[in-house]
Amino acid sequence: MAILSPSYLTFKAKKLDLYKITITIILCTIFYLAGFYQNSRGTISIDTASSSSNTVFRCAPANHKTTTLDFGAHHFAPIPPSPVGREHHFPPCDPKYSEYTPCEDAKRSLRFDRSRLIYRERHCPESHEILKCRVPAPHGYKVPFRWPESRELAWYANVPHKDLTVEKKKQNWVLVEGERLRFPGGGTMFPRGADAYIDDLGKLIDLKDGSIRTAIDTGCGVASWGAYLLSRNILTVSFAPRDTHVSQVQFALERGVPALIGIIASIRLPYPSRSFDMAHCSRCLIPWGQYDGQYLIEIDRILRPGGYWILSGPPINWETHWRGWNRTREDLQAEQSRIEKVAKSLCWRKLVQRNDIAIWQKPTNHVHCKANRKVFKRPLFCNSQNPDMAWYTKMETCLTPLPEVASIRDIAGGQLAKWPERLEAIPSRISGGSLEGLTANNFVENSRLWKKRVAYYKKLDLQLAKTGRYRNLLDMNAYLGGFAAALVDDPVWVMNVVPVQAKMNTLGVIFQRGLIGTYQNWCEAMSTYPRTYDFVHADSLFSLYKNRCDMEDILLEMDRILRPEGSVIIRDDVDILLNVKTLIDAMQWDGRIADHENGPLEREKILFATKKYWAAPNPDQNQGRVAD
């Protein structure tokens, strides 16, 4: 039997395949031609004689009467109307909300206890009361004057209030000059102006050597004291309630001066212990000697060891002013005696009283103060509450103990460096190990990182790089204050916010650096007026608040407090930023997402956005849309 070679078998297989392909092509061609010939002889017809249920299709000659099938469409959708503007997800609010401060709303406050002015504290709306609209600027709103011109001038259309110009006319708080407001720098207790008043203070304590950097002004008026301290490198948080003087804090912010709406009533001020180098009250009308000295006890909590408390106005120098204050000599003398008694019980030392100014100093440690509790039975030292907890935290009538010291000459909590060295010096809260897991190396690296990031921001946002374009800045999740520290040489100030939900309470570190800030829960509104800030920064904020509250509510709050033509930088995970971008588009912001400073491979991205200019319509023209 012959054996066939592999090559021969391969040849035979290929030949067989070729035959199959050829036969298939021929058959397909025959069938196609046959079908074509049949269809060309006539049309498909319907035998109408047949029942409808048994319709017969058959081929017919060309002269046969037939019904031609129509395969065209018989159901048509109406032609869509011309495109119209889509309803915005976040419509404008009614113009009556142009100065809306949700947590200090005057109508809502009337529901609460009027004793001790509790009704003027923060009382935020319930979830069903939150506005889902964009707060408008008042008709005629203009971009504010740039600093330092803004210290003296503001547009009347931006803060259209004349009450203080009438009530405080003789005290030179604020004057109306045509379309502008002028702030001469006056005050109730400094008729010669804030600058001259501060010069008088400088003769009593050293304001120039850098040992005093942070200050707080209680009942600030239009914040002229804080405004003029800025030229001395002293950064002041000014606050006043939204009371009958509706626009005090609003005036301050319009001037480019740090300020918040606030009041000393029943809860702690929103700052950690040992925050401020100096506290000030110039006829702030706070009853310091009442309620077992609770208000002075709160000032003691937020003053650093060795810090100063300054009081001018009633009852200081009552012997000269008692007739003008419309009070009796006995009443004023008794008030001063109560204040002196509380101050001694807190171990404060009265440094000086000259003319209308009195100054006390807090001790640098509590060695002597603990010993003299045998003399001063009250206040006792607190032993329960965290001294840095200050968000809806009730005040107590106990004395916040200072950190322990080894020697009576030591400064509790450590010596603070003088400004400007204080900014980069390792804060004692870190070097002392009170913040678990946070080391000196972490602090140094964080400072270096934020210098790099801010330099990158300025390359992408030319407005931020432009000196004087922005004045009031807000960092919504400040951590160690690195963003603010990197901008320290620019003519700006930054309100550093540490969210109460943050993993670590670092606000004390921020104050030790010589910066200012506050606590905040961003599921609620901030204690500030609309159009407060020129620029808002948010690092990982939406990741922090994921599943805590609605992203849109936080963004609407950002829109409320941001000036028209103000800008925002948001850092976060790319998926979160895509959602944010959708919402800011609905708010009619201009925004874009850029790569991380380390390149496109990082999941964290950066969103740059600008709020467009828009304002309420002319009230005489009945225009605009109204929110429910």
XYZ file of C-alpha atoms in Angstrom:
628
model
C 0.000 0.000 0.000
C 1.424 3.325 -1.095
C 1.950 6.014 1.541
C 0.927 9.557 0.486
C 3.264 12.372 1.412
C 2.046 15.196 3.729
C 2.540 17.795 1.010
C 0.296 15.876 -1.360
C -2.449 15.614 1.276
C -2.282 19.341 1.957
C -2.624 20.078 -1.754
C -5.697 17.837 -2.041
C -7.383 19.542 0.954
C -6.849 23.015 -0.461
C -8.217 21.908 -3.849
C -11.352 20.510 -2.179
C -11.961 23.774 -0.305
C -11.653 25.732 -3.549
C -14.360 23.560 -5.183
C -16.721 24.162 -2.252
C -16.281 27.935 -2.378
C -16.847 28.021 -6.150
C -20.054 25.966 -5.977
C -21.398 28.169 -3.137
C -20.855 31.373 -5.124
C -22.597 29.931 -8.215
C -25.661 28.833 -6.211
C -25.994 32.196 -4.452
C -25.866 33.968 -7.814
C -28.606 31.762 -9.342
C -30.954 32.301 -6.365
C -30.423 36.063 -6.425
C -31.204 36.315 -10.180
C -34.316 34.165 -9.812
C -35.677 36.323 -7.031
C -34.939 39.511 -8.917
C -36.764 38.216 -12.050
C -39.842 37.187 -10.042
C -40.221 40.554 -8.224
C -39.815 42.508 -11.449
C -42.955 40.898 -13.031
C -45.562 42.664 -10.789
C -46.312 44.055 -7.329
C -47.241 42.298 -4.177
C -51.030 42.452 -3.782
C -53.621 41.773 -1.156
C -56.679 39.724 -2.102
C -59.393 41.862 -0.562
C -61.916 39.109 -1.034
C -60.185 37.061 1.564
C -61.102 37.448 5.190
C -59.132 39.838 7.278
C -57.901 36.997 9.361
C -56.607 35.090 6.362
C -55.062 37.732 4.191
C -53.447 36.178 1.101
C -50.295 37.613 -0.418
C -49.737 36.620 -4.060
C -47.889 37.750 -7.121
C -50.010 39.368 -9.829
C -49.436 40.483 -13.383
C -48.914 44.175 -14.012
C -52.494 44.738 -15.325
C -54.123 43.186 -12.268
C -55.857 45.556 -9.815
C -53.864 45.388 -6.609
C -53.368 47.253 -3.326
C -49.760 48.316 -2.905
C -48.248 47.927 0.518
C -46.882 51.121 2.069
C -43.944 50.562 4.352
C -43.627 54.239 5.326
C -44.000 55.459 8.900
C -47.554 56.431 9.887
C -46.948 57.703 13.465
C -45.049 60.962 13.886
C -43.882 62.749 17.073
C -44.630 66.459 17.048
C -41.753 68.709 16.047
C -40.006 69.819 19.266
C -40.271 73.496 20.103
C -37.256 75.746 19.881
C -34.811 75.288 22.767
C -35.525 77.424 25.845
C -33.400 78.234 28.871
C -33.339 75.333 31.316
C -34.614 75.934 34.840
C -31.556 76.406 37.042
C -31.164 73.892 39.817
C -30.477 76.743 42.258
C -32.637 79.778 41.434
C -31.953 83.230 42.857
C -33.431 83.923 46.270
C -35.875 86.749 46.780
C -33.966 90.063 47.074
C -35.188 90.347 50.675
C -32.570 87.705 51.536
C -29.633 89.795 50.292
C -28.256 90.057 53.861
C -29.448 86.659 55.071
C -27.466 85.183 57.968
C -29.159 81.801 58.551
C -27.920 81.124 62.094
C -28.459 84.698 63.315
C -31.841 85.316 61.748
C -33.735 87.974 63.736
C -37.154 86.361 63.334
C -35.985 82.905 64.384
C -34.103 84.318 67.376
C -37.364 85.512 68.916
C -38.265 81.880 69.661
C -35.453 81.613 72.215
C -34.770 82.728 75.777
C -34.167 86.456 76.084
C -32.365 86.202 79.417
C -28.620 86.775 79.190
C -29.134 87.533 75.473
C -29.285 83.811 74.670
C -31.663 84.572 71.813
C -28.815 86.381 70.033
C -26.567 83.326 70.010
C -26.374 80.928 67.045
C -29.723 79.292 66.300
C -29.559 77.600 62.909
C -32.529 76.646 60.713
C -33.935 73.135 60.677
C -33.246 71.041 57.591
C -36.654 71.834 56.098
C -36.016 75.580 56.567
C -32.730 75.709 54.651
C -32.930 77.875 51.542
C -32.116 76.092 48.298
C -31.416 79.266 46.366
C -28.572 81.676 45.699
C -28.477 84.800 47.865
C -28.338 87.902 45.641
C -26.155 90.937 46.073
C -28.155 94.148 46.577
C -29.061 96.187 43.531
C -26.142 98.386 42.493
C -23.490 96.231 44.217
C -19.928 97.198 43.302
C -16.579 95.503 43.721
C -15.160 96.802 47.055
C -12.280 99.227 47.282
C -8.879 97.573 47.539
C -6.869 97.483 50.725
C -5.650 99.745 52.309
C -8.109 102.193 50.739
C -10.977 99.970 51.915
C -10.043 100.625 55.553
C -11.541 104.093 55.138
C -14.011 103.622 52.251
C -16.860 101.364 51.151
C -19.701 101.607 48.636
C -23.024 102.522 50.199
C -24.860 100.223 47.751
C -22.957 97.246 49.201
C -24.046 97.954 52.787
C -27.082 100.229 52.446
C -27.529 101.156 56.114
C -27.571 104.631 57.635
C -28.538 103.842 61.238
C -24.997 104.015 62.570
C -24.210 107.134 60.560
C -26.968 108.881 62.527
C -26.689 107.187 65.920
C -22.877 107.366 66.072
C -22.413 110.525 64.047
C -20.659 112.447 66.824
C -18.363 109.471 67.502
C -17.098 109.229 63.911
C -17.868 105.557 63.385
C -19.101 105.925 59.802
C -20.231 108.758 57.534
C -22.200 108.827 54.268
C -20.573 110.793 51.436
C -22.687 110.457 48.308
C -22.314 106.891 46.981
C -19.585 106.093 49.496
C -19.278 105.353 53.186
C -16.302 106.802 55.022
C -14.817 105.319 58.216
C -12.834 108.020 60.030
C -11.524 105.488 62.570
C -13.472 106.894 65.480
C -15.086 105.077 68.369
C -17.077 105.765 71.475
C -13.972 105.751 73.683
C -11.470 107.066 71.133
C -12.839 110.336 69.768
C -9.367 111.240 68.455
C -9.411 108.100 66.307
C -8.319 104.504 66.670
C -4.716 105.269 65.726
C -4.312 107.767 68.565
C -6.048 105.386 70.973
C -3.660 102.569 70.004
C -0.725 104.936 70.481
C -1.975 105.523 74.038
C -2.101 101.745 74.597
C 1.432 101.473 73.249
C 2.641 103.715 76.049
C 1.275 101.225 78.596
C 2.240 97.867 77.036
C 4.702 97.017 74.270
C 2.889 96.637 70.954
C 6.028 96.708 68.812
C 8.338 93.917 69.958
C 6.324 91.075 68.361
C 5.205 89.519 71.641
C 1.604 90.578 70.906
C 0.385 89.171 67.598
C -3.216 87.926 68.031
C -6.027 89.928 69.618
C -9.780 89.707 70.110
C -12.139 92.686 70.229
C -15.417 91.989 72.031
C -18.328 94.181 70.935
C -16.196 95.629 68.166
C -18.489 98.228 66.579
C -17.216 98.691 63.010
C -13.844 97.140 64.034
C -11.715 100.264 63.737
C -9.502 99.068 66.612
C -8.662 95.886 64.725
C -8.354 97.759 61.421
C -5.642 100.068 62.719
C -3.775 97.369 64.630
C -3.047 95.658 61.293
C -0.418 98.283 60.479
C 1.350 97.171 63.684
C 1.368 93.488 62.611
C -1.303 92.607 65.171
C -4.089 90.421 63.775
C -7.450 90.877 65.483
C -10.650 88.843 65.466
C -13.460 91.362 65.973
C -16.982 90.299 66.859
C -20.339 91.816 67.680
C -23.903 90.485 67.730
C -26.452 91.099 65.037
C -28.553 93.323 67.276
C -30.124 96.753 66.808
C -26.802 97.798 65.226
C -27.519 95.424 62.360
C -24.512 96.161 60.194
C -21.517 96.436 62.563
C -19.730 93.265 61.486
C -20.898 93.726 57.904
C -19.183 97.126 57.811
C -15.996 95.577 59.209
C -15.884 92.861 56.563
C -16.630 95.316 53.776
C -13.608 97.289 54.985
C -11.385 94.218 54.648
C -11.035 93.649 58.401
C -11.393 90.213 60.104
C -14.734 89.914 61.907
C -17.464 87.436 62.848
C -20.977 87.737 64.195
C -20.868 86.659 67.832
C -21.809 87.363 71.413
C -20.799 86.335 74.927
C -23.955 84.852 76.406
C -24.155 81.229 77.569
C -21.794 79.253 75.316
C -18.059 79.428 74.877
C -16.537 81.605 72.187
C -15.467 79.400 69.221
C -11.745 79.402 70.009
C -9.454 77.009 71.884
C -7.827 77.828 75.194
C -4.712 80.037 75.230
C -5.433 81.533 71.795
C -5.030 85.304 72.081
C -2.235 87.554 73.264
C -4.623 90.409 73.997
C -8.374 90.904 74.575
C -10.100 94.267 74.346
C -13.412 95.840 75.332
C -14.121 99.462 74.527
C -17.551 100.257 75.954
C -18.730 96.854 74.747
C -21.529 96.868 77.379
C -20.769 93.325 78.572
C -21.652 92.842 82.281
C -18.237 91.526 83.280
C -18.894 91.397 86.995
C -22.212 89.537 86.841
C -23.095 85.813 86.738
C -20.218 84.914 89.098
C -17.736 86.507 86.703
C -18.512 83.949 83.999
C -17.705 86.293 81.110
C -14.289 87.219 82.502
C -13.684 83.521 83.171
C -14.286 82.904 79.463
C -11.820 85.660 78.532
C -9.313 83.991 80.854
C -9.797 80.676 79.018
C -8.910 82.105 75.607
C -6.023 84.339 76.796
C -2.513 82.895 76.589
C -0.392 82.848 79.764
C 0.835 86.396 80.285
C -1.843 87.823 77.967
C -3.530 91.192 78.474
C -7.117 92.288 79.019
C -7.891 95.927 78.182
C -11.053 97.709 79.342
C -12.055 101.253 78.435
C -15.407 102.841 79.025
C -17.844 102.161 81.865
C -16.962 101.833 84.654
C -13.330 102.907 84.092
C -12.773 106.537 85.107
C -16.354 106.785 86.289
C -15.407 109.721 88.464
C -15.075 111.832 85.312
C -17.832 110.406 83.124
C -20.675 109.319 85.396
C -22.965 112.182 84.423
C -22.483 111.593 80.694
C -23.180 107.885 81.176
C -26.489 108.682 82.901
C -25.646 106.468 85.858
C -25.078 107.107 89.530
C -21.647 107.285 91.070
C -22.564 104.465 93.459
C -23.706 102.166 90.636
C -20.519 102.672 88.627
C -18.260 102.326 91.648
C -19.979 99.058 92.577
C -19.546 97.740 89.036
C -15.843 98.480 89.049
C -15.461 96.815 92.442
C -17.095 93.631 91.102
C -14.769 93.571 88.104
C -11.700 94.109 90.285
C -12.812 91.281 92.566
C -13.344 88.797 89.737
C -9.998 89.715 88.170
C -8.196 89.040 91.468
C -9.969 85.712 91.845
C -8.574 84.753 88.439
C -5.096 85.728 89.652
C -4.859 88.564 87.154
C -2.576 91.456 87.999
C -3.761 94.975 87.331
C -0.879 96.604 85.490
C -2.180 100.136 85.091
C -5.197 102.397 84.969
C -4.604 105.675 83.205
C -7.389 108.038 82.253
C -10.032 105.929 80.452
C -7.934 102.769 80.048
C -7.324 99.924 82.488
C -5.098 96.894 81.735
C -4.850 93.541 83.540
C -2.396 90.704 82.866
C -3.054 86.976 83.174
C -0.407 84.998 85.117
C 2.177 83.008 83.168
C 1.358 79.889 85.218
C -0.986 78.786 87.987
C 1.467 77.913 90.722
C 0.439 80.823 92.953
C -3.162 80.683 91.802
C -3.618 77.114 93.011
C -2.123 78.060 96.344
C -4.453 81.009 96.902
C -7.648 78.994 96.393
C -7.737 79.016 100.184
C -8.307 82.771 99.966
C -10.458 82.833 96.838
C -12.941 80.016 97.290
C -14.329 80.672 93.814
C -13.847 79.994 91.033
C -12.565 76.489 91.524
C -10.397 74.940 88.847
C -12.230 72.980 86.161
C -11.559 69.261 86.161
C -13.919 67.920 83.508
C -14.398 69.847 80.266
C -11.775 69.881 77.539
C -10.491 73.502 77.597
C -10.239 73.521 73.783
C -13.793 72.298 73.199
C -15.780 75.330 72.075
C -18.629 74.499 69.722
C -21.999 74.862 71.433
C -20.110 74.166 74.662
C -21.732 75.706 77.719
C -19.618 78.090 79.752
C -18.884 77.114 83.339
C -18.024 79.149 86.412
C -14.725 77.346 86.904
C -11.197 78.408 86.069
C -9.449 76.677 83.165
C -6.165 75.297 84.550
C -2.966 76.111 82.715
C -0.528 73.309 81.794
C 1.746 72.219 84.629
C 5.199 73.787 84.971
C 8.399 72.596 86.644
C 9.279 76.013 88.072
C 7.353 79.097 89.146
C 9.321 81.036 86.523
C 8.233 78.793 83.639
C 5.544 79.800 81.190
C 2.709 77.309 81.095
C 2.506 75.566 77.735
C 5.898 76.918 76.685
C 7.314 80.259 75.606
C 5.924 81.614 72.336
C 8.389 83.046 69.834
C 7.920 86.665 68.857
C 6.398 87.598 65.536
C 7.398 86.964 62.743
C 9.580 84.070 63.955
C 6.470 82.608 65.565
C 5.034 81.676 62.163
C 7.616 78.962 61.447
C 8.664 78.071 65.018
C 7.529 74.625 66.162
C 4.350 75.247 68.214
C 4.572 73.956 71.770
C 1.316 72.043 71.291
C 3.247 69.910 68.800
C 6.660 69.781 70.478
C 4.983 69.004 73.801
C 3.203 65.995 72.319
C -0.340 67.108 73.118
C -1.455 66.253 69.564
C -0.955 62.521 69.222
C 0.895 61.492 66.077
C 1.816 65.042 65.036
C 5.558 65.707 65.187
C 7.889 68.623 64.523
C 8.913 66.961 61.254
C 5.260 66.774 60.196
C 4.903 70.496 60.882
C 8.006 71.454 58.884
C 6.994 69.234 55.973
C 3.463 70.655 55.972
C 4.816 74.215 55.767
C 7.075 73.258 52.864
C 4.216 71.493 51.089
C 1.895 74.487 51.256
C 4.500 76.882 49.947
C 4.771 74.592 46.920
C 0.995 74.338 46.544
C 0.340 78.076 46.803
C 3.060 78.742 44.218
C 1.260 76.273 41.917
C -2.089 77.936 42.601
C -0.683 81.290 41.549
C 0.507 79.859 38.244
C -2.984 78.598 37.421
C -5.015 81.411 39.015
C -3.519 84.703 37.902
C -6.013 86.605 40.062
C -4.550 85.024 43.194
C -1.097 85.971 42.007
C -2.166 89.576 41.422
C -1.261 91.631 44.483
C -4.284 93.346 45.980
C -6.891 91.445 43.938
C -8.142 89.626 47.052
C -8.300 90.761 50.666
C -10.595 88.530 52.773
C -9.681 84.841 52.477
C -11.294 81.783 54.044
C -9.669 78.361 54.473
C -12.529 75.959 55.195
C -10.339 73.058 56.378
C -7.132 74.689 57.538
C -5.382 71.857 59.474
C -2.103 73.573 60.543
C -2.681 76.872 58.749
C -0.147 76.122 56.009
C -2.197 77.802 53.289
C -2.402 81.040 55.302
C 1.272 80.875 56.280
C 2.303 80.621 52.617
C 0.400 83.867 51.892
C 1.730 85.829 54.867
C 3.662 88.296 52.693
C 0.609 89.144 50.578
C -1.774 91.963 51.615
C -4.445 89.472 52.703
C -5.799 87.929 55.892
C -7.067 84.368 56.213
C -9.794 83.066 58.508
C -8.567 79.532 59.256
C -11.424 77.168 60.028
C -10.947 73.837 61.781
C -14.137 71.814 61.268
C -15.519 70.298 64.444
C -15.605 66.963 62.575
C -11.852 67.052 61.850
C -9.873 64.054 63.114
C -7.540 66.342 65.073
C -8.229 69.663 66.782
C -5.388 71.797 65.428
C -6.838 75.287 65.904
C -4.598 75.877 68.920
C -1.564 75.281 66.692
C -2.845 77.856 64.212
C -3.108 80.494 66.956
C 0.341 79.612 68.288
C 1.686 80.377 64.805
C 0.301 83.915 65.085
C -2.645 83.257 62.769
C -6.376 83.507 63.474
C -9.271 81.131 62.988
C -12.453 79.620 64.365
C -14.347 76.356 64.732
C -17.190 75.545 62.349
C -19.568 72.756 61.432
C -20.024 73.094 57.675
C -23.368 71.321 57.824
C -24.464 74.693 59.250
C -24.054 78.258 58.063
C -21.086 80.367 59.117
C -21.595 83.320 61.480
C -20.964 85.893 58.814
C -22.821 88.031 56.327
C -23.268 87.306 52.621
C -20.397 88.432 50.373
C -17.874 88.247 53.205
C -14.925 86.669 51.407
C -13.092 87.389 48.169
C -11.552 83.939 48.017
C -12.424 80.543 49.507
C -10.116 77.527 49.799
C -11.318 74.010 50.621
C -8.867 71.140 50.986
C -10.527 67.680 51.201
C -13.598 69.307 52.714
C -16.141 67.296 50.753
C -14.390 64.042 51.578
C -14.626 65.003 55.253
C -18.357 65.758 55.010
C -19.293 62.842 52.779
C -22.395 61.165 54.228
C -22.677 63.890 56.875
C -24.706 66.479 54.970
C -25.619 67.417 51.417
C -22.846 68.647 49.173
C -25.224 71.169 47.620
C -25.902 72.812 50.999
C -22.176 73.355 51.588
C -21.761 74.783 48.100
C -24.740 77.104 48.544
C -23.179 78.346 51.781
C -19.937 78.977 49.892
C -21.957 80.890 47.299
C -23.629 82.937 50.049
C -20.404 84.103 51.664
C -18.426 84.602 48.441
C -18.378 88.010 46.785
C -19.493 88.393 43.160
C -16.405 87.756 41.000
C -14.776 86.021 43.956
C -12.874 82.783 43.427
C -12.724 79.298 44.906
C -10.087 76.561 44.945
C -11.282 73.088 45.954
C -8.886 70.145 46.327
C -10.332 66.656 46.543
C -10.665 63.235 44.937
C -11.469 63.425 41.226
C -14.827 61.629 41.619
C -15.939 64.127 44.243
C -14.795 67.081 42.148
C -16.798 65.859 39.163
C -19.934 66.021 41.325
C -18.918 69.431 42.633
C -18.383 70.653 39.072
C -21.943 69.640 38.142
C -23.356 71.614 41.064
C -21.293 74.751 40.524
C -22.404 74.754 36.896
C -25.983 74.850 38.201
C -24.964 77.782 40.422
C -23.632 79.506 37.298
C -20.027 79.592 38.441
C -17.242 79.374 35.875
C -15.073 76.405 36.800
C -12.449 73.984 35.534
C -10.629 71.002 36.961
C -6.836 70.979 36.810
C -4.231 68.360 37.591
C -2.529 67.983 40.953
C 0.742 69.876 41.355
C 2.539 66.516 41.164
C 1.022 65.669 37.782
C -1.952 63.937 36.148
C -1.422 60.528 37.767
C -2.640 61.746 41.162
C -6.299 60.999 41.973
C -6.553 64.266 43.849
C -7.391 67.118 41.486
C -7.912 70.857 41.887
C -11.032 72.762 40.907
C -10.708 76.466 40.151
C -13.959 78.418 39.994
C -15.215 82.004 39.906
C -18.605 83.277 40.965
C -20.109 85.432 38.233
C -21.242 88.958 38.959
C -24.977 89.242 39.455
C -27.180 91.315 41.737
C -30.811 91.799 42.636
C -32.874 93.733 40.086
C -33.895 97.310 40.591
C -36.662 97.108 43.224
C -38.680 99.650 41.227
C -38.912 97.315 38.223
C -40.456 94.216 39.855
C -38.036 91.895 38.072
C -36.250 88.730 39.030
C -37.359 85.429 40.376
C -38.558 84.707 43.849
C -37.621 81.670 45.900
C -40.351 79.881 47.795
